Coordinates of C-alpha atoms and ligand atoms in Angstrom, one line a residue:
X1 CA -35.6 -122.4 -0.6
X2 CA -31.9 -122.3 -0.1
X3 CA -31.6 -121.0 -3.6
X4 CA -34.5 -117.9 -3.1
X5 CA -32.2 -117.6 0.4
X6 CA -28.7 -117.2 -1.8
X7 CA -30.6 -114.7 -4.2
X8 CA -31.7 -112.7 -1.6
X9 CA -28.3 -112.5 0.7
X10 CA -27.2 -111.4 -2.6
X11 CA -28.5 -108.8 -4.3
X12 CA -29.5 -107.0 -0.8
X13 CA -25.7 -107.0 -0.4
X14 CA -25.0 -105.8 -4.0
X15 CA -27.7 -102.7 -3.7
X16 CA -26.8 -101.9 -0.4
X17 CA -22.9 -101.3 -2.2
X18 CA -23.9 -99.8 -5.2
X19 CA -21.4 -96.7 -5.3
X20 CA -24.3 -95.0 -7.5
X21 CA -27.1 -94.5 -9.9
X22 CA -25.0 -96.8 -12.9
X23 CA -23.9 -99.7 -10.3
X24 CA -27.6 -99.6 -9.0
X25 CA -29.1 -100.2 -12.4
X26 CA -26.8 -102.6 -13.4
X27 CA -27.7 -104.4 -10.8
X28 CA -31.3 -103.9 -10.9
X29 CA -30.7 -105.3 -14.4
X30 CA -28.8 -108.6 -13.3
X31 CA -31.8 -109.1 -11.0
X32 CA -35.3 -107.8 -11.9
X33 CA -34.2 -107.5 -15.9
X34 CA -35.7 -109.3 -18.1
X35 CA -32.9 -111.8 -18.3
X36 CA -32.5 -111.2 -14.5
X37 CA -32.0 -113.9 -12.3
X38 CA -35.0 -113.7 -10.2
X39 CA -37.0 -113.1 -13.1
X40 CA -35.7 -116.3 -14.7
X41 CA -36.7 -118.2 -11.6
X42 CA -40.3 -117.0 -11.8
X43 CA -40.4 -118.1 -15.2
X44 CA -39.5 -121.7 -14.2
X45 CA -42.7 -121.8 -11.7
X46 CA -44.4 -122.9 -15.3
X47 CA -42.1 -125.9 -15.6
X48 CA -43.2 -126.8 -11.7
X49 CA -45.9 -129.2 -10.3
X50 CA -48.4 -127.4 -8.3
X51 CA -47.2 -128.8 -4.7
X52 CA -44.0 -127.2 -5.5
X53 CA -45.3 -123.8 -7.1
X54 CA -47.7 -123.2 -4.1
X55 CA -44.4 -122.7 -2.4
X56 CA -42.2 -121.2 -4.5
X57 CA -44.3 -119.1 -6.3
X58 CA -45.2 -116.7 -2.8
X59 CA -41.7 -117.5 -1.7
X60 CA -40.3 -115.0 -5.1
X61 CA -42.8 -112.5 -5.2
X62 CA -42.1 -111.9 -1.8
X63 CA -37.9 -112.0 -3.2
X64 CA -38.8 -109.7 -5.8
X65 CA -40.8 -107.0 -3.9
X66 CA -38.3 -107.0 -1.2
X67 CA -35.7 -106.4 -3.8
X68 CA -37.7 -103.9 -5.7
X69 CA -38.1 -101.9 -2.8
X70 CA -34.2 -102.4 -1.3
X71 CA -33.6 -100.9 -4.9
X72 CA -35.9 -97.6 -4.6
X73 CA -34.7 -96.8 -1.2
X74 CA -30.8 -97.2 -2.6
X75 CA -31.8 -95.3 -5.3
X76 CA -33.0 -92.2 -3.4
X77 CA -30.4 -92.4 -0.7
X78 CA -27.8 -92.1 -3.6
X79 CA -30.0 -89.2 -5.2
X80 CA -30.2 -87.6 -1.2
X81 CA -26.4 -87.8 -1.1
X82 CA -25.6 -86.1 -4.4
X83 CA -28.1 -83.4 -3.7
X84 CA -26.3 -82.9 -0.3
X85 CA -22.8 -83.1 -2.2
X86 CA -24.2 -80.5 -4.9
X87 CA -25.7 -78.3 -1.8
X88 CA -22.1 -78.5 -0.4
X89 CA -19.7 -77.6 -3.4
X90 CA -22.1 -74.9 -4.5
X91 CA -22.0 -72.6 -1.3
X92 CA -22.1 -69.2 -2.2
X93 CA -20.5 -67.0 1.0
X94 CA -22.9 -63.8 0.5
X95 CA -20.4 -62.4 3.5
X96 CA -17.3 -62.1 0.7
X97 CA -16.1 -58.7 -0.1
X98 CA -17.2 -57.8 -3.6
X99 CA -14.1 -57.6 -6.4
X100 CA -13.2 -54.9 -7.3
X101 CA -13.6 -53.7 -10.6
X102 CA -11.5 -50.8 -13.0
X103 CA -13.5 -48.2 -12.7
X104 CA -13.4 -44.7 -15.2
X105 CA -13.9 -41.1 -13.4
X106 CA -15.9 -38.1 -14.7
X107 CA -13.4 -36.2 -16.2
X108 CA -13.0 -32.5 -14.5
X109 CA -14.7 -30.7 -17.6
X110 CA -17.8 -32.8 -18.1
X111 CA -18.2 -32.6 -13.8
X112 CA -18.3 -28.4 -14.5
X113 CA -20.2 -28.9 -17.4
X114 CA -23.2 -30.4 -15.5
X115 CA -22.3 -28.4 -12.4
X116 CA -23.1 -25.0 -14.6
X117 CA -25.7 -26.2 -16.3
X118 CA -27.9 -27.6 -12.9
X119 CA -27.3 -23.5 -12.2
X120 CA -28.4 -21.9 -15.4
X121 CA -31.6 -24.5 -15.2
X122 CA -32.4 -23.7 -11.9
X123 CA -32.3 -19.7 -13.5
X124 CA -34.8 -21.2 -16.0
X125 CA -32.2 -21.1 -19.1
X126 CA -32.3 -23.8 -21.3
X127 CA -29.4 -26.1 -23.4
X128 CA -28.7 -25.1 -27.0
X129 CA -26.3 -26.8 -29.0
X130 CA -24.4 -25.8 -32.6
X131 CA -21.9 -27.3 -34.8
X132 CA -18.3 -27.2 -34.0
X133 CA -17.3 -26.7 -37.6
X134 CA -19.2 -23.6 -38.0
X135 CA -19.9 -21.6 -41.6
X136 CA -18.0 -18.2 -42.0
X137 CA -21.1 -16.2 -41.6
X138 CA -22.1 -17.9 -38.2
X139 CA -19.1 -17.3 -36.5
X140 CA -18.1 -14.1 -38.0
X141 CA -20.5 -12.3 -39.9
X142 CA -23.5 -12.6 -38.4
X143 CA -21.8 -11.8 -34.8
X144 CA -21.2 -8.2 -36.4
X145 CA -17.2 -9.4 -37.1
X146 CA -16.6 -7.8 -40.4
X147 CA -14.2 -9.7 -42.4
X148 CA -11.5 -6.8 -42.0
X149 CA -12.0 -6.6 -38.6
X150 CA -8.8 -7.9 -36.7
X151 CA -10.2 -10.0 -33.9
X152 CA -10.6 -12.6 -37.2
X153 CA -6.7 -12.9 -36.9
X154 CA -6.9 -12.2 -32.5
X155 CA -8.9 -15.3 -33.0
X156 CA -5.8 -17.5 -34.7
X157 CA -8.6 -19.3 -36.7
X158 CA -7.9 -22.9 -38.0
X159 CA -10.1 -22.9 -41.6
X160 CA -11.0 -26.1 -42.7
X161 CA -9.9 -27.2 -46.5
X162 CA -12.4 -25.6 -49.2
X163 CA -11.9 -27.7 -52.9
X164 CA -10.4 -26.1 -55.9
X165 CA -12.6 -23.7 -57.6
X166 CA -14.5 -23.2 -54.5
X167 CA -14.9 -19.8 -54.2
X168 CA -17.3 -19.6 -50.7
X169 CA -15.2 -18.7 -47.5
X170 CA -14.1 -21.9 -45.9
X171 CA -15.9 -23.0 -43.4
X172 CA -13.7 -22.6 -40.0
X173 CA -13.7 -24.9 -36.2
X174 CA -15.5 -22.9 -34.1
X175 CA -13.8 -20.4 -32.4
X176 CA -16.3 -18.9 -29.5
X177 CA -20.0 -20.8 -28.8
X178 CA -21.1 -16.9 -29.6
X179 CA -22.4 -18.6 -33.2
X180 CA -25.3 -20.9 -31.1
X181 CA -26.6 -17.2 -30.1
X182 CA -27.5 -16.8 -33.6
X183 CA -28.5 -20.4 -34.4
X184 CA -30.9 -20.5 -31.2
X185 CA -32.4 -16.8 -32.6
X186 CA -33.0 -18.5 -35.7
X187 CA -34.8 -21.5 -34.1
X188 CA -37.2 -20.1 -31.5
X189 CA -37.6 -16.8 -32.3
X190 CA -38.0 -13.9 -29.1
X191 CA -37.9 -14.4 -26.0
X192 CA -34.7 -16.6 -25.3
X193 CA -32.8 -18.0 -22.6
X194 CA -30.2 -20.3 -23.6
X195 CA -27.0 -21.3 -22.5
X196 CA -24.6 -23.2 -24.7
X197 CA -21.5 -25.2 -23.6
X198 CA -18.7 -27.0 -25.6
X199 CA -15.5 -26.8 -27.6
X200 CA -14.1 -23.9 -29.1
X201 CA -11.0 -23.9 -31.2
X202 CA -7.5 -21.5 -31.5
X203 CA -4.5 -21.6 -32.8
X204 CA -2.7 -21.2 -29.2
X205 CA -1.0 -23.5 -27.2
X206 CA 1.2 -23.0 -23.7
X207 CA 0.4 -23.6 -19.6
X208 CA -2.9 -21.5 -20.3
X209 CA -4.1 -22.1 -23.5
X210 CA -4.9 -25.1 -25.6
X211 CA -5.9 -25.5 -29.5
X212 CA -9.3 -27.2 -27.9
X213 CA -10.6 -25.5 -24.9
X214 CA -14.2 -25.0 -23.5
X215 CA -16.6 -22.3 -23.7
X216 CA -20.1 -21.6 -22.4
X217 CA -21.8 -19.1 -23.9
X218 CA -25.4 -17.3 -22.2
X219 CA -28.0 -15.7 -23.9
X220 CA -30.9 -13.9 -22.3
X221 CA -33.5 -11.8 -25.0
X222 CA -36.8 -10.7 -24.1
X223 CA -38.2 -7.0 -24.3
X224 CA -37.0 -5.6 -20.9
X225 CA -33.9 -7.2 -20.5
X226 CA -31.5 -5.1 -18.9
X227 CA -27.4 -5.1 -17.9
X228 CA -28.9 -5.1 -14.3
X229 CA -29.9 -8.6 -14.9
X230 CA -26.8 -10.0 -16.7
X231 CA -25.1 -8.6 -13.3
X232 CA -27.4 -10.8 -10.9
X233 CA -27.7 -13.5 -12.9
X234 CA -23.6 -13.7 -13.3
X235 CA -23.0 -12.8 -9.6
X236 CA -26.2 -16.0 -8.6
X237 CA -24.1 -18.0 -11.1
X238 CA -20.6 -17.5 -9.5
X239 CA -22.1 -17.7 -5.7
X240 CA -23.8 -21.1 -6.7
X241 CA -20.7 -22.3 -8.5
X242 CA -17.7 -21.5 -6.5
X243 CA -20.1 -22.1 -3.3
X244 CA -19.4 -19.3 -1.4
X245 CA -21.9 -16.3 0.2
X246 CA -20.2 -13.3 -1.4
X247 CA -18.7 -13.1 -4.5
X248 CA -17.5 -9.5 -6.0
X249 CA -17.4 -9.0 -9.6
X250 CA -15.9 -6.0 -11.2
X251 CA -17.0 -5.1 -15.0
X252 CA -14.7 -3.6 -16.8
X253 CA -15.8 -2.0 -20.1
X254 CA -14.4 -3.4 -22.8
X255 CA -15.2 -4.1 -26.5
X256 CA -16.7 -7.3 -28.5
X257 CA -17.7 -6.6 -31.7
X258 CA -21.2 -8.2 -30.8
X259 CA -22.3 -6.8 -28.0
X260 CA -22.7 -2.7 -27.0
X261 CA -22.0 -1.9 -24.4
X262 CA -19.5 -4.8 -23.5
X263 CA -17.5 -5.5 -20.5
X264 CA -15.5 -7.9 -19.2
X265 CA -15.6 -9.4 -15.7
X266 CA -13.4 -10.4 -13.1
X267 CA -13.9 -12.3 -10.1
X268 CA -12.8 -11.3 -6.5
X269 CA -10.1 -13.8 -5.1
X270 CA -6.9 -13.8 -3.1
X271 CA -3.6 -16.2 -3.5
X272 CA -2.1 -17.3 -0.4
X273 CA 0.6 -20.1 -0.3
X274 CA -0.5 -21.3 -3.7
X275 CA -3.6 -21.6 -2.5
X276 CA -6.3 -19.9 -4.4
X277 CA -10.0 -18.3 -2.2
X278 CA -12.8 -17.3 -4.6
X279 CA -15.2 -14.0 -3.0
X280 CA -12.1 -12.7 -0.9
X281 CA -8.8 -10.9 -1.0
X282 CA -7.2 -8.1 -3.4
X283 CA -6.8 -9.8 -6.2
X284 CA -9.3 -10.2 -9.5
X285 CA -9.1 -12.9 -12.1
X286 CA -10.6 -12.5 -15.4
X287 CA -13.5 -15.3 -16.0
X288 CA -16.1 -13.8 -19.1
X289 CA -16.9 -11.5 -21.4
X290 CA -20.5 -9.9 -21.8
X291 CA -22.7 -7.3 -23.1
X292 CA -26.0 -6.2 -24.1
X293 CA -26.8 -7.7 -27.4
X294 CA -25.6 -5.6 -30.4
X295 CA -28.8 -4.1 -32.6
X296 CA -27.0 -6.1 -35.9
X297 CA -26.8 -9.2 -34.3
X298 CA -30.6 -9.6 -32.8
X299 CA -31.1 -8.8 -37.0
X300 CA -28.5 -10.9 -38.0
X301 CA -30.4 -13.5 -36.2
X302 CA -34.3 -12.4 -37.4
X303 CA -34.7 -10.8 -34.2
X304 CA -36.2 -7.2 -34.7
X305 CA -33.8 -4.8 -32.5
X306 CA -36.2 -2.1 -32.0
X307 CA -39.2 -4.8 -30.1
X308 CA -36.6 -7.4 -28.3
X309 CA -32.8 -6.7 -26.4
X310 CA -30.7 -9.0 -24.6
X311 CA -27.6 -9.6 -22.4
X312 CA -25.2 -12.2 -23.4
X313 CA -21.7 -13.7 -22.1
X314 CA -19.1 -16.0 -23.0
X315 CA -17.2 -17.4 -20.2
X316 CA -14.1 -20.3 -20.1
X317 CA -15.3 -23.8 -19.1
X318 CA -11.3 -24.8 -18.1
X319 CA -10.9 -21.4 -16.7
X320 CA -13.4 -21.8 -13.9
X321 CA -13.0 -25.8 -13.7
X322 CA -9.2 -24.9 -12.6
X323 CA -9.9 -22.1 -10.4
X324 CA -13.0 -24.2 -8.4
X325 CA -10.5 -27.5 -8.6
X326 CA -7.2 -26.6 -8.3
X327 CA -5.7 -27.9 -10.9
X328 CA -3.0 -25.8 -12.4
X329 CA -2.3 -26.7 -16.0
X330 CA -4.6 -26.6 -18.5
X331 CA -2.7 -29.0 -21.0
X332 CA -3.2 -31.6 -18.4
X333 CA -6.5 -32.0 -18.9
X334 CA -6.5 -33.1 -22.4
X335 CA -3.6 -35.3 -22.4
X336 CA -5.5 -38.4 -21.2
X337 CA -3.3 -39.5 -18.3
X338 CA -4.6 -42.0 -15.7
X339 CA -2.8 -40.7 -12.9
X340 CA -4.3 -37.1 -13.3
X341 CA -8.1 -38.7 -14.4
X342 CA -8.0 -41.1 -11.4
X343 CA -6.5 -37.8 -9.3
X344 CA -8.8 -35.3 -10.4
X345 CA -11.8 -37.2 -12.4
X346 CA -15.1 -37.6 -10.1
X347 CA -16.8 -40.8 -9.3
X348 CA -19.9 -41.3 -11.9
X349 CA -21.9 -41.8 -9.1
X350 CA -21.6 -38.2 -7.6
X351 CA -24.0 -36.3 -9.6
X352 CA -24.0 -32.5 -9.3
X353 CA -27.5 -31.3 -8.2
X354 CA -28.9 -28.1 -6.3
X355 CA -30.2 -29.7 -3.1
X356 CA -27.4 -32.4 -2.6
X357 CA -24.4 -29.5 -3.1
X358 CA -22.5 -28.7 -6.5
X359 CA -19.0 -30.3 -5.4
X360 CA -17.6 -33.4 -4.1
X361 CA -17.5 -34.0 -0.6
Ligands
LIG1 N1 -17.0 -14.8 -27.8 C1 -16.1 -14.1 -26.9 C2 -14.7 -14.8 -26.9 O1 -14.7 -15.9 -27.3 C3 -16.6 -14.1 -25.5 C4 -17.9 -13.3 -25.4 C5 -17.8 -12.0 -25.1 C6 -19.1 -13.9 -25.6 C7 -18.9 -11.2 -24.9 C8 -20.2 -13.1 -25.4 C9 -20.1 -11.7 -25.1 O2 -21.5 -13.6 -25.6 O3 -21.2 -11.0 -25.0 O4 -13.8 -14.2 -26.6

């Protein structure tokens, strides 16, 4: 009996120290294994007389089941302590700021880009797109520019490199969108509405100009279309754009080879302290050039002149993006500094849309 009472004292001491899951086991092993020491006892009950096993034999089970169970309820006290210990180290505090992460703005261009083209959708003209290296024909030619005609070298044209022998006029970058006029004419036929924005390309570089530089060019063609409507849609354009209530433009007749009559237009606007007001004031700024499509260049583009007419215009992306913005140097724009993208670029969450307002607030 003294033995069972020595067995008992200790292995209930033993489990009740086991550090953890591996102590618990090794002791499990030492004691219910099947080289354990209580299960070595039970297998001398065999060897006993029956006076002696009558004792004995109730006397261990009862050892071994109170050990068994002093062993499952170590066993889930250790497993309740490391699930508390886990709970513990993994806190997540949902109440810590966020980090902050580098974040890229919407770079001045693209922001006008969307800006004038949320305006021209709401006006029910659609996006046309064309190549930026452009064939001879499309961006001469075709537009009525006859190859003697000077505003080929007004244009200060970069050609692109033809191969020996090659005796086709080299292809050119693009120097005006006015060549997606005739690609869209060429695609959908009579009626259009169209406008197309992206890079242009001249020879030219000081605080105005760049060799890259933005354009978007309009085109309206139906059978009725009139200089009235070029007019209204170019004064709702400006009025939408710069977000004022009056705008004043002035046409000034002028001359593009592709359009007759053609004018150019300024935009009302004063310059006080550096500070530049759109719809007010003596001064006028020039922003586009327009016109009523010429006869040769509806043909040019399988449009018959005598059923269909149309207004177009060609007006300066950076032009207007610096007048609405503020920002005084056109090289700046391209020269991909932080300071000026983080300065002037938009968040990418700030979408332009009609009903929320065109600008940044
Ligand atoms: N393509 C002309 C330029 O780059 C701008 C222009 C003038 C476009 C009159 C037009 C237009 O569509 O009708 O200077």
């Amino acid at each position: 009996m003294d033995a069972i009472a020595t067995l008992r004292g200790k292995y209930l001491e033993q489990i009740g120290a086991a550090p953890d899951a591996d102590a618990l086991e090794s002791v499990r092993l030492a004691a219910l294994g099947k080289k354990g020491e209580i299960s070595l006892k039970m297998r001398e009950l065999g060897q006993m007389s029956a006076e002696e096993r009558q004792t004995a034999g109730p006397a261990l089970n009862a050892l071994k089941s109170e050990v068994d169970a002093a062993l499952k309820a170590r066993k889930s006290a250790l497993e309740d302590a490391a699930l508390d210990a886990r709970l513990k180290s993994e806190w997540l505090d949902v109440t810590l700021p966020g980090r902050p992460r580098p974040m890229g703005t919407i770079h001045p261009i693209s922001q006008v880009m969307d800006e004038l083209t949320a305006i021209f959708a709401d006006m029910g003209f659609a996006v046309a797109e064309g190549p930026q290296i452009e064939s001879d024909w499309y961006n001469f030619d075709a537009l009525n520019i006859a190859p003697e005609h000077p505003s080929r070298q007004e244009m200060d044209t970069f050609y692109m490199h033809r191969a020996a022998g090659d005796e086709r006029p080299p292809h050119v970058l693009r120097t005006h969108t006015s060549p997606v006029q005739i690609r869209a004419m060429q695609n959908q036929g009579a009626p259009i509405r169209i406008i197309a924005p992206g890079r242009v390309y001249r020879m030219d570089m000081d605080q105005t100009h760049t060799p890259m530089f933005h354009q978007v060019e309009g085109l309206a063609i139906d059978r009725d279309i009139s200089m009235a409507q070029l007019k209204w849609t170019l004064e709702e354009f400006c009025r939408a754009f710069f977000e004022v209530d009056e705008v004043e433009l002035r046409f000034r007749a002028s001359h593009f080879p592709f359009t007759e009559p053609s004018a150019e237009v300024d935009i009302r606007c004063s310059w006080e302290g550096g500070q530049l007001k759109i719809g007010e004031g003596k001064d006028w700024l020039e922003i586009l050039g327009s016109g009523m499509v010429h006869p040769k260049v509806l043909q040019a583009g399988g449009i018959d002149p005598n059923e269909w007419q149309g207004f177009a215009f060609g007006m300066g992306i950076d032009r207007i993006a610096m007048l609405k913005y503020g920002i005084p140097d056109l090289r700046a724009f391209f020269e991909s500094d932080l300071r000026w993208l983080r300065h002037y670029g938009f968040a990418s969450l700030d979408q332009p849309s009609l009903a929320a307002g065109l600008s940044r607030v």
